[in-house]
PDB file of C-alpha atoms in Angstrom:
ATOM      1  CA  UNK A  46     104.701  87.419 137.889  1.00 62.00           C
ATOM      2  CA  UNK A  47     105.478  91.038 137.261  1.00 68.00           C
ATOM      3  CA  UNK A  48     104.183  93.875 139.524  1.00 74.00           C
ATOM      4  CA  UNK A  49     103.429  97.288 137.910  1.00 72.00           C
ATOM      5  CA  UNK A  50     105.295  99.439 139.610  1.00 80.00           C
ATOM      6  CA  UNK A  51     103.166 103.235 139.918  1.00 84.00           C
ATOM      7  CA  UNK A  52     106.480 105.385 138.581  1.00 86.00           C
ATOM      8  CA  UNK A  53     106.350 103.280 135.153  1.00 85.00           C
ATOM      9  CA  UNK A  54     102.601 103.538 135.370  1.00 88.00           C
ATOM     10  CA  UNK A  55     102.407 107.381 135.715  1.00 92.00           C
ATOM     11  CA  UNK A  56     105.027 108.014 133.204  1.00 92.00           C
ATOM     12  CA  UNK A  57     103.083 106.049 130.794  1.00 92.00           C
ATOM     13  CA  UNK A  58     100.107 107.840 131.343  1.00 95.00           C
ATOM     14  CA  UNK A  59     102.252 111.437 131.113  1.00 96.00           C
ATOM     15  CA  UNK A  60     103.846 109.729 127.633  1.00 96.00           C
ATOM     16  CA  UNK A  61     100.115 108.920 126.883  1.00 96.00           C
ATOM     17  CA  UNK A  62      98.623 112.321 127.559  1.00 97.00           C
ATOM     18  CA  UNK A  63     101.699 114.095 126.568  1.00 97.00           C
ATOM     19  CA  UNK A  64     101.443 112.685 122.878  1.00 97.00           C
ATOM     20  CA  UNK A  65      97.561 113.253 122.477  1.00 97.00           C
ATOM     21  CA  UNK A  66      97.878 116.718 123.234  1.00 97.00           C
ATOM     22  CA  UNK A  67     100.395 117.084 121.257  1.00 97.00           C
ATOM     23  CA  UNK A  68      98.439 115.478 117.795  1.00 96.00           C
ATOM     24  CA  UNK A  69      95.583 117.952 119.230  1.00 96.00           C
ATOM     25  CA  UNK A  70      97.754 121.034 119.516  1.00 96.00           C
ATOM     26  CA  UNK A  71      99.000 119.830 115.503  1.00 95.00           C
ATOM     27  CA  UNK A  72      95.600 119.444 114.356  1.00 94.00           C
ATOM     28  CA  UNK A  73      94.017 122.922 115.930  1.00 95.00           C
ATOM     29  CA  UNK A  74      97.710 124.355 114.704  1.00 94.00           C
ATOM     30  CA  UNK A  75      97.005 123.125 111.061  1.00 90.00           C
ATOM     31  CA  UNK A  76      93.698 124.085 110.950  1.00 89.00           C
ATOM     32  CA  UNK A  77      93.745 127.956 112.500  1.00 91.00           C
ATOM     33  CA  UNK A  78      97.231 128.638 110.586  1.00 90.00           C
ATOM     34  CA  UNK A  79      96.275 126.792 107.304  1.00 83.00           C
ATOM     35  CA  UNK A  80      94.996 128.370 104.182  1.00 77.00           C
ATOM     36  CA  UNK A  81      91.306 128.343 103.397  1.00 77.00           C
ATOM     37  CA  UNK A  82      89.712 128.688  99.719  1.00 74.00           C
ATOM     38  CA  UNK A  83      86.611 129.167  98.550  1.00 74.00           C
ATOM     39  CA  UNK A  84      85.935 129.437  94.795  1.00 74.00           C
ATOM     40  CA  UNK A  85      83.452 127.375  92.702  1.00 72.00           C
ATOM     41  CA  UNK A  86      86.494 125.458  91.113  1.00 69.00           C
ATOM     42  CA  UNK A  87      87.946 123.798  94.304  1.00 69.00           C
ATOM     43  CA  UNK A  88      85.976 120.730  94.368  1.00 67.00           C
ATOM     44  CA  UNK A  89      86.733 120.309  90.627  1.00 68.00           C
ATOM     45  CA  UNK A  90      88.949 117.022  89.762  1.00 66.00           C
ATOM     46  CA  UNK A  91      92.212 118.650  87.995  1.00 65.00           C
ATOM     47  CA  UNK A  92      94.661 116.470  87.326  1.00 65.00           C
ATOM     48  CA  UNK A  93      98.427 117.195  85.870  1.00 68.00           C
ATOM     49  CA  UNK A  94      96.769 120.829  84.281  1.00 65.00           C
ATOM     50  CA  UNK A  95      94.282 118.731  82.297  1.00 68.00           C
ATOM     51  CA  UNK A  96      90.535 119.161  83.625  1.00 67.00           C
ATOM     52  CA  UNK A  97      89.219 115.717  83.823  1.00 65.00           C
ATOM     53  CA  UNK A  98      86.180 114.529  81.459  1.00 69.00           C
ATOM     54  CA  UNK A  99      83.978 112.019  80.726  1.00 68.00           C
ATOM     55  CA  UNK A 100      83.135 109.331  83.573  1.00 70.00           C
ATOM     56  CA  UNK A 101      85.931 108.428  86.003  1.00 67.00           C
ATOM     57  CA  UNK A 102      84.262 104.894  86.025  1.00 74.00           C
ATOM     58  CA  UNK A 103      86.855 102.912  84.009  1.00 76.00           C
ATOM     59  CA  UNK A 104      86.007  99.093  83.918  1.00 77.00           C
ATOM     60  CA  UNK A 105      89.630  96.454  84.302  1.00 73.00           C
ATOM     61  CA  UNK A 106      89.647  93.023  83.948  1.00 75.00           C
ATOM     62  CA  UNK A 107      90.430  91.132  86.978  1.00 76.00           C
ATOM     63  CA  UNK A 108      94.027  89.744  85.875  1.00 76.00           C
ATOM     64  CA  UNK A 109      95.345  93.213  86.261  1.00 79.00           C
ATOM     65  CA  UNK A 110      94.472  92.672  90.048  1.00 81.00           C
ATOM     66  CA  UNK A 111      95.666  89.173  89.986  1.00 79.00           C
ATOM     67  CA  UNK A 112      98.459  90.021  88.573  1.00 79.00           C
ATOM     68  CA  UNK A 113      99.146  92.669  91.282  1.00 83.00           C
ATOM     69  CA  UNK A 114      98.268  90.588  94.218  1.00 83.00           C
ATOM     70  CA  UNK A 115     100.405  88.164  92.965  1.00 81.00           C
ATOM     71  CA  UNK A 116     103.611  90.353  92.842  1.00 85.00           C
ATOM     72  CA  UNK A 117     102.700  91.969  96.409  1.00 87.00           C
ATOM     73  CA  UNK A 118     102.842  88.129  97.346  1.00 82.00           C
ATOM     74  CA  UNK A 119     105.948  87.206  95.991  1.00 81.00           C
ATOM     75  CA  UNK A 120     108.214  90.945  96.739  1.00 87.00           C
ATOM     76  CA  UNK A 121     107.130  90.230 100.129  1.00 87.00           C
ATOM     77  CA  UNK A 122     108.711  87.134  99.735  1.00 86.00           C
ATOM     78  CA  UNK A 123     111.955  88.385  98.452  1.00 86.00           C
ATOM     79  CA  UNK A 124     112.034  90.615 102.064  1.00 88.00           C
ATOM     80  CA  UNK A 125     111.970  87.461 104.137  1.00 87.00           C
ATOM     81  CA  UNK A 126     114.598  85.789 102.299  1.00 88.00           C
ATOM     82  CA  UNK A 127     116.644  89.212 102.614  1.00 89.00           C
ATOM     83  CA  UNK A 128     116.252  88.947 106.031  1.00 88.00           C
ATOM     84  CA  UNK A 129     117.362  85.084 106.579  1.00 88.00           C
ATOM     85  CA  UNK A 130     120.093  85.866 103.933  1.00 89.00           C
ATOM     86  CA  UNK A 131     121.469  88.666 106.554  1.00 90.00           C
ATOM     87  CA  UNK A 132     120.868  86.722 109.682  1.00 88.00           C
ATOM     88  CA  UNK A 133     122.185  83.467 108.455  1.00 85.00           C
ATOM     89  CA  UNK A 134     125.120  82.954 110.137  1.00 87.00           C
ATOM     90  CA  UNK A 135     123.247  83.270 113.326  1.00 89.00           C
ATOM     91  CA  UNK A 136     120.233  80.802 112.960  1.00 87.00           C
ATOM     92  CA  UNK A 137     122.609  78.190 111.507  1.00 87.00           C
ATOM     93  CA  UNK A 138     121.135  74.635 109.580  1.00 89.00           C
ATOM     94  CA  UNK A 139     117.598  74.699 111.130  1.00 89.00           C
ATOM     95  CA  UNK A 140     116.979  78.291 109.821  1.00 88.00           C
ATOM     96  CA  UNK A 141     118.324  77.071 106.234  1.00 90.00           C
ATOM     97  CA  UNK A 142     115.487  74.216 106.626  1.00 92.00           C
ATOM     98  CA  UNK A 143     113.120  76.897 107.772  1.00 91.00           C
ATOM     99  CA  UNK A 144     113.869  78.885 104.352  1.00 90.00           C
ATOM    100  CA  UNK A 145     114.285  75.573 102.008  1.00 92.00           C
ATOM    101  CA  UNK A 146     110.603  74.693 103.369  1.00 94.00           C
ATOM    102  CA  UNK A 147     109.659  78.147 102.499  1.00 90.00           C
ATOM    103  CA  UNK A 148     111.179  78.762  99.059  1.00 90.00           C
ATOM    104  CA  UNK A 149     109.565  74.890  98.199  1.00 93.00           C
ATOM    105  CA  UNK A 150     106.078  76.282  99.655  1.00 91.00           C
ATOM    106  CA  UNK A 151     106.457  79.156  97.267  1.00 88.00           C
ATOM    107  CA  UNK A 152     107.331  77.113  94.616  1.00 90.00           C
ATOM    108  CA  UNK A 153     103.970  75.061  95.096  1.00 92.00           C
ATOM    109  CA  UNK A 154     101.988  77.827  94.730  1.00 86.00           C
ATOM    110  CA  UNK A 155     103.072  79.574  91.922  1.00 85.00           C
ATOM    111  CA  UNK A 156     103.184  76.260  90.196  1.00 91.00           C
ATOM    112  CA  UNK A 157      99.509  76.075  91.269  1.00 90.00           C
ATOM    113  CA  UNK A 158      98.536  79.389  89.929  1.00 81.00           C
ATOM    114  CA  UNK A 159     100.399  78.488  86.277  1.00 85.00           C
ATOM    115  CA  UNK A 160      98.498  74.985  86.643  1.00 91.00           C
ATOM    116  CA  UNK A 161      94.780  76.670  86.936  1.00 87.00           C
ATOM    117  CA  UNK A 162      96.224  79.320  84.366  1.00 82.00           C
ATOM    118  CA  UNK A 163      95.589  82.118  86.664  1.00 76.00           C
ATOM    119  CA  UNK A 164      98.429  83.931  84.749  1.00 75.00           C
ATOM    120  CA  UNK A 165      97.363  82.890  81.217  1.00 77.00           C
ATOM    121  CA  UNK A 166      96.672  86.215  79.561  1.00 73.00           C
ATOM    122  CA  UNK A 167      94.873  84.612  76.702  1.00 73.00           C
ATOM    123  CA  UNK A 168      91.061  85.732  76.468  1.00 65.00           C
ATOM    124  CA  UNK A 169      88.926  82.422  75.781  1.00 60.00           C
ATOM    125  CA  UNK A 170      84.926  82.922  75.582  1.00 51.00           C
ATOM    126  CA  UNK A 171      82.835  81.571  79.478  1.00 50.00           C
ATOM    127  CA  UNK A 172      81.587  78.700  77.500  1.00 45.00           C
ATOM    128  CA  UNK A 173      85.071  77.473  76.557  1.00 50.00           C
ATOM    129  CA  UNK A 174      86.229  78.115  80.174  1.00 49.00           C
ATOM    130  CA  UNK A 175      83.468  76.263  81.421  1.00 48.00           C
ATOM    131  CA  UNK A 176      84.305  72.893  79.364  1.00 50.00           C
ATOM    132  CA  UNK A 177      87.567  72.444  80.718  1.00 49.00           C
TER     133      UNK A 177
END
């Protein structure tokens, strides 16, 4: 069991109070020294020195989002096997398991997401859909 010794406990506390003050002192700083506007045009959307027009309410079809989920999966993916791919000298034959396990589980589920077509780009009607 580990006793908390009071030095490491005050210095925390100093660290603690020490760093809040200091994301006060920035805030106060940013907002006494910042600039302030005020003109009718300020809460206007202005994008890239085009003024913006009709409704910003744009509908997408959900693949887009699939599609992005999907490739947030699988880069994040890619960083773990970076990371074994470094280390691997180090965790020897039972970290290359570890990795063939998760490369195959991977493997299983993108072959489960081409199986229920989730990245078939072809538009079929509900009714087709529905049949299958």
């Amino acid at each position: 069991m580990y006793i908390v010794n009071t030095d490491e406990l005050l210095n925390f506390f100093v660290f603690f109070l020490f760093s809040l003050s200091f994301c006060f002192l920035m805030l106060l700083a940013g907002y006494f020294l910042g600039g302030k506007s005020y003109s009718r045009y300020k809460n206007v959307p202005f994008e890239s020195g085009i003024s913006s027009f009709g409704s910003s309410k744009i509908r997408f079809a959900v693949k887009f989002y699939l599609i992005a989920m999907f490739f947030i999966i699988f880069d994040i993916e890619t960083m773990y096997l970076y990371v074994w791919a470094v280390s691997v000298k180090e965790i020897g034959i039972f970290g290359f398991f570890e990795v063939c396990f998760f490369v195959f589980v991977i493997l299983i589920s993108l072959l489960y997401l081409v199986k229920n077509k989730a990245l078939d780009w072809t538009t079929t009607s509900n009714s087709e859909s529905l049949t299958k």
